[in-house]
Coordinates of N, CA and C in Angstrom, one line a residue:
M30 N 22.8 6.9 -5.5 CA 21.7 7.6 -4.9 C 20.5 7.6 -5.8
E31 N 20.8 7.7 -7.1 CA 19.7 7.7 -8.1 C 18.9 6.4 -8.1
R32 N 19.6 5.3 -7.9 CA 18.9 4.0 -7.8 C 18.0 4.0 -6.6
V33 N 18.4 4.5 -5.5 CA 17.6 4.5 -4.3 C 16.4 5.4 -4.5
G34 N 16.6 6.5 -5.2 CA 15.4 7.4 -5.5 C 14.4 6.7 -6.4
A35 N 14.9 5.9 -7.4 CA 13.9 5.1 -8.2 C 13.2 4.1 -7.4
A36 N 13.9 3.4 -6.4 CA 13.3 2.4 -5.6 C 12.3 3.1 -4.6
R37 N 12.6 4.3 -4.2 CA 11.7 5.0 -3.3 C 10.4 5.3 -4.1
D38 N 10.5 5.8 -5.3 CA 9.3 6.0 -6.1 C 8.5 4.8 -6.3
L39 N 9.2 3.6 -6.4 CA 8.5 2.4 -6.6 C 7.7 2.0 -5.3
V40 N 8.4 2.2 -4.1 CA 7.7 1.9 -2.9 C 6.5 2.8 -2.7
L41 N 6.6 4.1 -3.0 CA 5.5 5.0 -2.9 C 4.4 4.6 -3.9
G42 N 4.8 4.2 -5.1 CA 3.8 3.7 -6.0 C 3.0 2.5 -5.5
Y43 N 3.7 1.6 -4.9 CA 3.1 0.4 -4.3 C 2.0 0.8 -3.3
I44 N 2.4 1.8 -2.4 CA 1.5 2.2 -1.3 C 0.3 2.9 -2.0
H45 N 0.5 3.7 -3.0 CA -0.7 4.3 -3.7 C -1.6 3.3 -4.3
A46 N -1.0 2.3 -5.0 CA -1.7 1.2 -5.6 C -2.5 0.4 -4.5
L47 N -1.9 0.2 -3.4 CA -2.6 -0.5 -2.3 C -3.8 0.3 -1.8
N48 N -3.6 1.6 -1.7 CA -4.7 2.5 -1.3 C -5.8 2.5 -2.3
A49 N -5.5 2.5 -3.6 CA -6.5 2.4 -4.6 C -7.3 1.1 -4.6
I50 N -6.6 0.0 -4.3 CA -7.3 -1.3 -4.1 C -8.2 -1.2 -2.9
D51 N -7.7 -0.7 -1.8 CA -8.5 -0.5 -0.6 C -9.8 0.3 -0.9
D52 N -9.7 1.4 -1.7 CA -10.9 2.2 -2.0 C -11.8 1.3 -2.9
A53 N -11.3 0.6 -3.9 CA -12.2 -0.2 -4.7 C -12.9 -1.3 -4.0
M54 N -12.2 -1.9 -3.0 CA -12.8 -3.0 -2.2 C -13.9 -2.4 -1.3
R55 N -13.7 -1.2 -0.8 CA -14.7 -0.6 0.1 C -15.9 -0.2 -0.7
V56 N -15.8 0.2 -1.9 CA -16.9 0.6 -2.7 C -17.7 -0.7 -3.0
A57 N -17.0 -1.8 -3.4 CA -17.7 -3.0 -3.7 C -18.3 -3.7 -2.5
I58 N -17.6 -3.6 -1.4 CA -18.1 -4.3 -0.2 C -18.1 -3.3 0.9
P59 N -19.3 -2.6 1.0 CA -19.4 -1.5 2.0 C -19.1 -1.9 3.5
S60 N -19.4 -3.1 3.8 CA -19.2 -3.6 5.2 C -17.7 -3.8 5.5
L61 N -16.8 -3.7 4.5 CA -15.4 -3.9 4.8 C -14.8 -2.7 5.6
E62 N -14.3 -3.0 6.7 CA -13.7 -2.0 7.6 C -12.2 -1.8 7.2
R63 N -11.6 -2.8 6.9 CA -10.1 -2.8 6.5 C -9.9 -3.9 5.5
L64 N -8.9 -3.8 4.7 CA -8.6 -4.7 3.7 C -8.4 -6.1 4.2
A65 N -7.8 -6.3 5.4 CA -7.6 -7.6 5.9 C -8.9 -8.4 6.2
D66 N -10.0 -7.7 6.3 CA -11.3 -8.3 6.5 C -11.8 -9.2 5.4
V67 N -11.1 -9.1 4.2 CA -11.5 -10.1 3.2 C -11.2 -11.5 3.6
L68 N -10.2 -11.7 4.5 CA -10.0 -13.1 5.0 C -11.2 -13.7 5.7
G69 N -11.8 -12.9 6.6 CA -13.0 -13.3 7.3 C -14.1 -13.5 6.4
L70 N -14.3 -12.7 5.4 CA -15.4 -12.8 4.4 C -15.3 -14.1 3.7
I71 N -14.0 -14.5 3.4 CA -13.8 -15.8 2.7 C -14.1 -17.0 3.6
R72 N -13.6 -16.9 4.8 CA -13.9 -18.0 5.8 C -15.4 -18.1 6.0
S73 N -16.1 -17.1 6.0 CA -17.6 -17.1 6.2 C -18.3 -17.4 4.9
R74 N -17.6 -17.6 3.8 CA -18.1 -17.8 2.5 C -19.0 -16.8 1.9
R75 N -18.8 -15.5 2.4 CA -19.5 -14.4 1.8 C -19.0 -13.9 0.5
I76 N -17.7 -14.2 0.3 CA -17.1 -13.9 -1.0 C -16.2 -15.1 -1.3
S77 N -15.8 -15.3 -2.6 CA -15.0 -16.4 -3.0 C -13.5 -16.1 -2.9
R78 N -12.7 -17.1 -2.9 CA -11.2 -16.9 -2.8 C -10.6 -16.1 -3.9
R79 N -11.3 -16.2 -5.1 CA -10.9 -15.5 -6.3 C -12.1 -14.7 -6.8
G80 N -11.8 -13.5 -7.3 CA -12.9 -12.7 -7.9 C -12.4 -11.5 -8.6
Q81 N -13.4 -10.7 -8.9 CA -13.1 -9.4 -9.6 C -13.9 -8.3 -8.8
V82 N -13.2 -7.2 -8.6 CA -13.8 -6.0 -7.9 C -13.3 -4.8 -8.7
G83 N -14.2 -4.2 -9.4 CA -13.9 -3.1 -10.2 C -12.8 -3.4 -11.2
A84 N -11.7 -2.6 -11.2 CA -10.6 -2.9 -12.1 C -9.6 -3.9 -11.7
Y85 N -9.9 -4.6 -10.6 CA -9.0 -5.5 -9.9 C -9.5 -6.9 -9.9
S86 N -8.7 -7.9 -10.2 CA -9.0 -9.3 -9.8 C -8.2 -9.5 -8.5
Y87 N -8.7 -10.5 -7.8 CA -8.0 -10.8 -6.5 C -8.0 -12.3 -6.3
A88 N -6.9 -12.7 -5.6 CA -6.8 -14.1 -5.2 C -6.2 -14.2 -3.8
V89 N -7.0 -14.7 -2.9 CA -6.5 -14.8 -1.5 C -5.6 -16.0 -1.4
H90 N -4.6 -15.8 -0.6 CA -3.6 -16.9 -0.3 C -3.2 -16.8 1.1
G91 N -3.1 -17.9 1.8 CA -2.6 -17.9 3.2 C -3.0 -16.7 4.0
A92 N -2.0 -15.9 4.3 CA -2.2 -14.7 5.1 C -2.3 -13.4 4.4
G93 N -2.7 -13.5 3.1 CA -2.8 -12.3 2.3 C -3.6 -12.4 1.0
C94 N -3.3 -11.5 0.1 CA -4.1 -11.4 -1.1 C -3.3 -10.8 -2.2
R95 N -3.5 -11.3 -3.4 CA -2.8 -10.8 -4.6 C -3.8 -10.1 -5.4
F96 N -3.6 -8.8 -5.8 CA -4.5 -8.1 -6.6 C -3.8 -7.8 -7.9
V97 N -4.6 -7.9 -9.0 CA -4.0 -7.6 -10.3 C -5.0 -6.6 -11.0
C98 N -4.4 -5.4 -11.4 CA -5.2 -4.4 -12.0 C -5.4 -4.7 -13.5
D99 N -6.4 -4.1 -14.1 CA -6.6 -4.3 -15.5 C -5.4 -4.2 -16.4
N100 N -4.5 -3.3 -16.0 CA -3.3 -3.0 -16.8 C -2.1 -4.0 -16.5
G101 N -2.4 -5.1 -15.6 CA -1.4 -6.1 -15.3 C -0.6 -5.8 -14.1
T102 N -0.7 -4.7 -13.5 CA 0.1 -4.4 -12.3 C -0.4 -5.2 -11.1
E103 N 0.6 -5.9 -10.5 CA 0.2 -6.8 -9.3 C 0.7 -6.2 -8.0
V104 N -0.2 -6.3 -7.1 CA 0.0 -5.8 -5.7 C -0.3 -7.0 -4.8
D105 N 0.7 -7.6 -4.2 CA 0.5 -8.7 -3.3 C 0.8 -8.2 -1.9
V106 N -0.1 -8.5 -0.9 CA 0.0 -8.0 0.4 C -0.3 -9.1 1.4
D107 N 0.3 -9.1 2.5 CA 0.0 -10.0 3.6 C -0.7 -9.2 4.7
F108 N -1.4 -9.9 5.6 CA -2.0 -9.2 6.7 C -1.5 -9.8 8.0
A109 N -1.1 -8.9 8.9 CA -0.5 -9.3 10.2 C -1.7 -9.7 11.1
A110 N -1.4 -10.3 12.2 CA -2.4 -10.7 13.2 C -3.4 -9.6 13.6
D111 N -2.8 -8.3 13.6 CA -3.7 -7.2 14.0 C -4.4 -6.6 12.8
G112 N -4.3 -7.2 11.7 CA -5.0 -6.7 10.5 C -4.3 -5.7 9.6
S113 N -3.1 -5.3 10.1 CA -2.4 -4.3 9.3 C -1.8 -5.0 8.0
E114 N -1.6 -4.2 7.0 CA -1.1 -4.6 5.7 C 0.4 -4.6 5.8
V115 N 1.0 -5.7 5.5 CA 2.5 -5.8 5.5 C 3.0 -6.4 4.2
F116 N 4.2 -5.9 3.8 CA 4.8 -6.3 2.6 C 6.3 -6.4 2.7
D117 N 6.9 -7.3 1.9 CA 8.3 -7.5 2.0 C 9.0 -7.0 0.7
L118 N 10.3 -7.2 0.6 CA 11.0 -6.7 -0.5 C 10.6 -7.5 -1.8
W119 N 10.3 -8.8 -1.7 CA 9.9 -9.6 -2.8 C 8.6 -9.0 -3.4
R120 N 7.6 -8.6 -2.6 CA 6.3 -8.1 -3.0 C 6.6 -6.7 -3.7
L121 N 7.4 -5.9 -3.2 CA 7.8 -4.6 -3.8 C 8.4 -4.8 -5.1
R122 N 9.4 -5.8 -5.2 CA 10.1 -6.0 -6.5 C 9.1 -6.6 -7.5
W123 N 8.2 -7.5 -7.1 CA 7.3 -8.1 -8.0 C 6.3 -7.0 -8.6
Y124 N 5.9 -6.1 -7.7 CA 5.1 -5.0 -8.1 C 5.8 -4.2 -9.2
G125 N 7.1 -3.8 -9.0 CA 7.9 -3.1 -10.0 C 8.0 -3.8 -11.3
L126 N 8.2 -5.1 -11.3 CA 8.3 -5.9 -12.5 C 7.0 -6.0 -13.3
S127 N 5.9 -5.8 -12.6 CA 4.5 -6.0 -13.2 C 4.0 -4.7 -13.8
L128 N 4.7 -3.6 -13.5 CA 4.2 -2.3 -14.0 C 4.2 -2.2 -15.5
P129 N 3.3 -1.4 -16.1 CA 3.3 -1.3 -17.6 C 4.7 -1.0 -18.2
E130 N 5.4 -0.2 -17.5 CA 6.8 0.0 -17.8 C 7.6 -0.6 -16.7
P131 N 8.0 -1.9 -16.8 CA 8.6 -2.6 -15.6 C 9.9 -1.9 -15.1
R132 N 10.0 -1.9 -13.8 CA 11.1 -1.4 -13.1 C 11.8 -2.5 -12.3
D133 N 13.0 -2.8 -12.6 CA 13.7 -3.9 -11.9 C 14.6 -3.2 -10.9
V134 N 14.3 -3.3 -9.6 CA 15.1 -2.7 -8.5 C 15.6 -3.8 -7.6
T135 N 16.8 -3.6 -7.2 CA 17.5 -4.6 -6.3 C 16.9 -4.6 -4.9
D136 N 17.0 -5.7 -4.2 CA 16.5 -5.8 -2.8 C 17.3 -4.7 -2.0
Q137 N 18.5 -4.6 -2.2 CA 19.4 -3.6 -1.4 C 18.8 -2.2 -1.6
D138 N 18.5 -1.8 -2.8 CA 17.9 -0.5 -3.1 C 16.5 -0.3 -2.5
L139 N 15.7 -1.4 -2.6 CA 14.4 -1.3 -2.0 C 14.4 -1.2 -0.5
R140 N 15.4 -2.0 0.1 CA 15.5 -1.9 1.6 C 15.9 -0.5 2.0
A141 N 16.9 0.1 1.3 CA 17.4 1.4 1.6 C 16.2 2.4 1.4
A142 N 15.5 2.3 0.4 CA 14.4 3.2 0.1 C 13.3 3.1 1.1
A143 N 12.9 1.9 1.5 CA 11.8 1.7 2.5 C 12.3 2.3 3.8
R144 N 13.5 2.0 4.2 CA 14.0 2.5 5.5 C 14.1 4.0 5.4
S145 N 14.4 4.6 4.3 CA 14.5 6.1 4.2 C 13.1 6.7 4.3
L146 N 12.1 6.0 4.2 CA 10.7 6.5 4.3 C 10.1 6.4 5.7
Q147 N 11.0 6.0 6.7 CA 10.5 6.0 8.1 C 10.5 7.5 8.5
P148 N 9.5 8.0 9.2 CA 8.4 7.2 9.9 C 7.2 6.9 9.1
L149 N 7.2 7.2 7.8 CA 6.0 6.8 7.0 C 5.8 5.3 7.0
L150 N 6.9 4.6 6.9 CA 6.8 3.1 6.9 C 7.5 2.6 8.2
A151 N 6.9 1.6 8.7 CA 7.6 0.9 9.9 C 8.1 -0.4 9.5
E152 N 9.3 -0.8 9.9 CA 9.8 -2.1 9.6 C 9.4 -3.0 10.7
V153 N 8.4 -3.8 10.4 CA 7.8 -4.6 11.5 C 8.6 -5.9 11.9
R154 N 9.4 -6.3 10.9 CA 10.4 -7.3 11.2 C 11.4 -7.2 10.0
P155 N 12.6 -7.7 10.1 CA 13.6 -7.4 9.1 C 13.1 -7.7 7.7
G156 N 13.1 -6.7 6.9 CA 12.7 -6.8 5.5 C 11.2 -6.7 5.2
W157 N 10.4 -6.6 6.3 CA 8.9 -6.5 6.2 C 8.5 -5.1 6.7
F158 N 7.6 -4.5 5.9 CA 7.2 -3.1 6.2 C 5.7 -3.0 6.2
S159 N 5.3 -2.0 6.9 CA 3.8 -1.6 7.0 C 3.8 -0.1 7.0
V160 N 2.7 0.4 6.5 CA 2.5 1.9 6.6 C 2.2 2.2 8.0
A161 N 3.0 3.2 8.6 CA 2.9 3.5 10.0 C 1.5 4.0 10.3
T162 N 1.0 3.7 11.5 CA -0.4 4.1 11.9 C -0.3 5.2 12.9
D163 N 0.9 5.6 13.4 CA 0.9 6.6 14.4 C 1.1 8.1 13.8
I164 N 1.0 8.2 12.5 CA 1.0 9.5 11.9 C -0.4 9.9 11.6
T165 N -0.9 11.0 12.1 CA -2.3 11.4 11.9 C -2.4 12.5 10.9
C166 N -3.5 12.7 10.4 CA -3.7 13.8 9.4 C -4.9 14.7 9.8
A167 N -4.9 15.9 9.3 CA -5.9 16.8 9.7 C -7.3 16.4 9.2
G168 N -7.4 15.5 8.2 CA -8.6 15.1 7.7 C -9.3 14.0 8.5
C169 N -8.6 13.4 9.5 CA -9.2 12.4 10.2 C -9.7 12.9 11.6
T170 N -11.0 12.7 11.9 CA -11.5 13.1 13.1 C -11.3 12.0 14.2
T171 N -11.1 10.8 13.8 CA -10.7 9.7 14.7 C -9.6 9.0 14.1
P172 N -8.3 9.5 14.2 CA -7.2 8.9 13.5 C -6.9 7.5 14.0
E173 N -7.2 7.2 15.3 CA -6.9 5.8 15.7 C -7.8 4.8 15.0
R174 N -8.9 5.2 14.4 CA -9.7 4.3 13.6 C -9.7 4.5 12.1
C175 N -8.8 5.4 11.7 CA -8.7 5.7 10.3 C -8.3 4.5 9.5
P176 N -9.0 4.0 8.5 CA -8.6 2.8 7.8 C -7.6 3.0 6.7
R177 N -7.4 4.3 6.4 CA -6.5 4.6 5.2 C -5.1 4.9 5.7
P178 N -4.1 4.7 4.8 CA -2.8 5.2 5.2 C -2.9 6.7 5.4
Q179 N -2.8 7.1 6.7 CA -3.2 8.4 7.1 C -2.4 9.6 6.5
W180 N -1.2 9.3 6.1 CA -0.5 10.4 5.5 C -1.0 10.8 4.1
L181 N -1.9 10.0 3.5 CA -2.5 10.3 2.2 C -3.7 11.2 2.4
C182 N -4.3 11.3 3.5 CA -5.5 12.0 3.7 C -5.4 13.6 3.6
G183 N -4.3 14.1 4.0 CA -4.2 15.6 4.1 C -3.0 16.0 4.9
P184 N -3.0 17.2 5.3 CA -1.9 17.8 6.1 C -1.7 16.9 7.4
L185 N -0.5 16.7 7.8 CA -0.2 15.9 8.9 C -0.1 16.6 10.2
R186 N -0.4 15.9 11.3 CA -0.1 16.5 12.7 C 0.8 15.6 13.3
P187 N 1.7 15.9 14.2 CA 2.1 17.3 14.5 C 2.9 18.0 13.4
A188 N 3.2 19.2 13.6 CA 3.9 20.0 12.6 C 5.2 19.4 12.2
G189 N 5.9 18.8 13.2 CA 7.2 18.2 12.9 C 7.1 17.1 11.9
A190 N 6.1 16.3 12.0 CA 5.9 15.2 11.1 C 5.5 15.7 9.7
A191 N 4.7 16.8 9.6 CA 4.4 17.4 8.3 C 5.6 17.9 7.6
T192 N 6.5 18.6 8.4 CA 7.7 19.1 7.8 C 8.6 18.0 7.3
Q193 N 8.7 17.0 8.1 CA 9.6 15.9 7.7 C 9.1 15.1 6.5
L194 N 7.8 15.0 6.3 CA 7.2 14.2 5.2 C 6.7 15.1 4.0
K195 N 6.9 16.4 4.1 CA 6.4 17.3 3.1 C 6.9 16.8 1.7
G196 N 8.2 16.5 1.5 CA 8.7 16.1 0.3 C 8.2 14.8 -0.2
V197 N 8.0 13.9 0.8 CA 7.5 12.5 0.5 C 6.1 12.6 -0.1
M198 N 5.2 13.5 0.5 CA 3.9 13.6 0.0 C 3.8 14.2 -1.4
S199 N 4.6 15.2 -1.7 CA 4.6 15.8 -3.1 C 5.1 14.8 -4.1
E200 N 6.2 14.1 -3.7 CA 6.7 13.1 -4.6 C 5.7 12.0 -4.9
S201 N 5.0 11.6 -3.8 CA 4.1 10.4 -4.0 C 2.9 10.8 -4.8
L202 N 2.5 12.0 -4.8 CA 1.4 12.4 -5.7 C 1.7 12.3 -7.2
K203 N 3.0 12.6 -7.5 CA 3.4 12.4 -8.9 C 3.4 10.9 -9.3
V204 N 3.8 10.0 -8.4 CA 3.8 8.6 -8.6 C 2.4 8.0 -8.7
S205 N 1.4 8.6 -8.0 CA 0.1 8.0 -8.0 C -0.5 8.0 -9.4
K206 N -0.2 9.0 -10.2 CA -0.8 9.1 -11.6 C -0.2 7.9 -12.4
L207 N 1.0 7.5 -12.1 CA 1.6 6.4 -12.8 C 0.9 5.1 -12.6
D208 N 0.5 4.9 -11.3 CA 0.0 3.6 -10.9 C -1.5 3.5 -10.7
S209 N -2.2 4.5 -11.1 CA -3.7 4.4 -10.9 C -4.2 3.6 -12.1
P210 N -5.3 2.9 -11.8 CA -5.9 2.0 -12.8 C -6.4 2.7 -14.1
S211 N -6.6 4.0 -14.0 CA -7.1 4.7 -15.1 C -6.0 5.2 -16.1
S212 N -4.8 5.1 -15.7 CA -3.7 5.5 -16.5 C -3.2 4.5 -17.5

């Protein structure tokens, strides 16, 4: 059980790191509505396939992008046809190994951890996950258009979801300090 707890912390850290990247990209490119839009910007030659945005370097590949923080932490993400951010066990594991204090977690523990975070995460196909978009928060006036992982914004609606994820949110706030570019 302790191993799955460590894997769960790693998954939450990945999500926080992805959120920090999203924030940095939006500051650098105000027209960016969602992270997946970098693919269109590259196709239209408005940005290059590789570059630097704030504390992150990025390299676009196929259906996704790999971001590397100044501290060496790597976050690789793919984009689904609908623009949602998706990641698999390999990406989670690679993220863990790239942390300043590397964490080597087995695929089995990562899978169990990611599945334990439902409904926060949705398994979009076997072994591939996305942050669920059907959980709304009190901070969003238009949750269907909220570009952020909505459970990060504030108290959740409905109350049942808030109760269910209360522990996840407090746990994830501890992890965010570990994975932020300023730490």
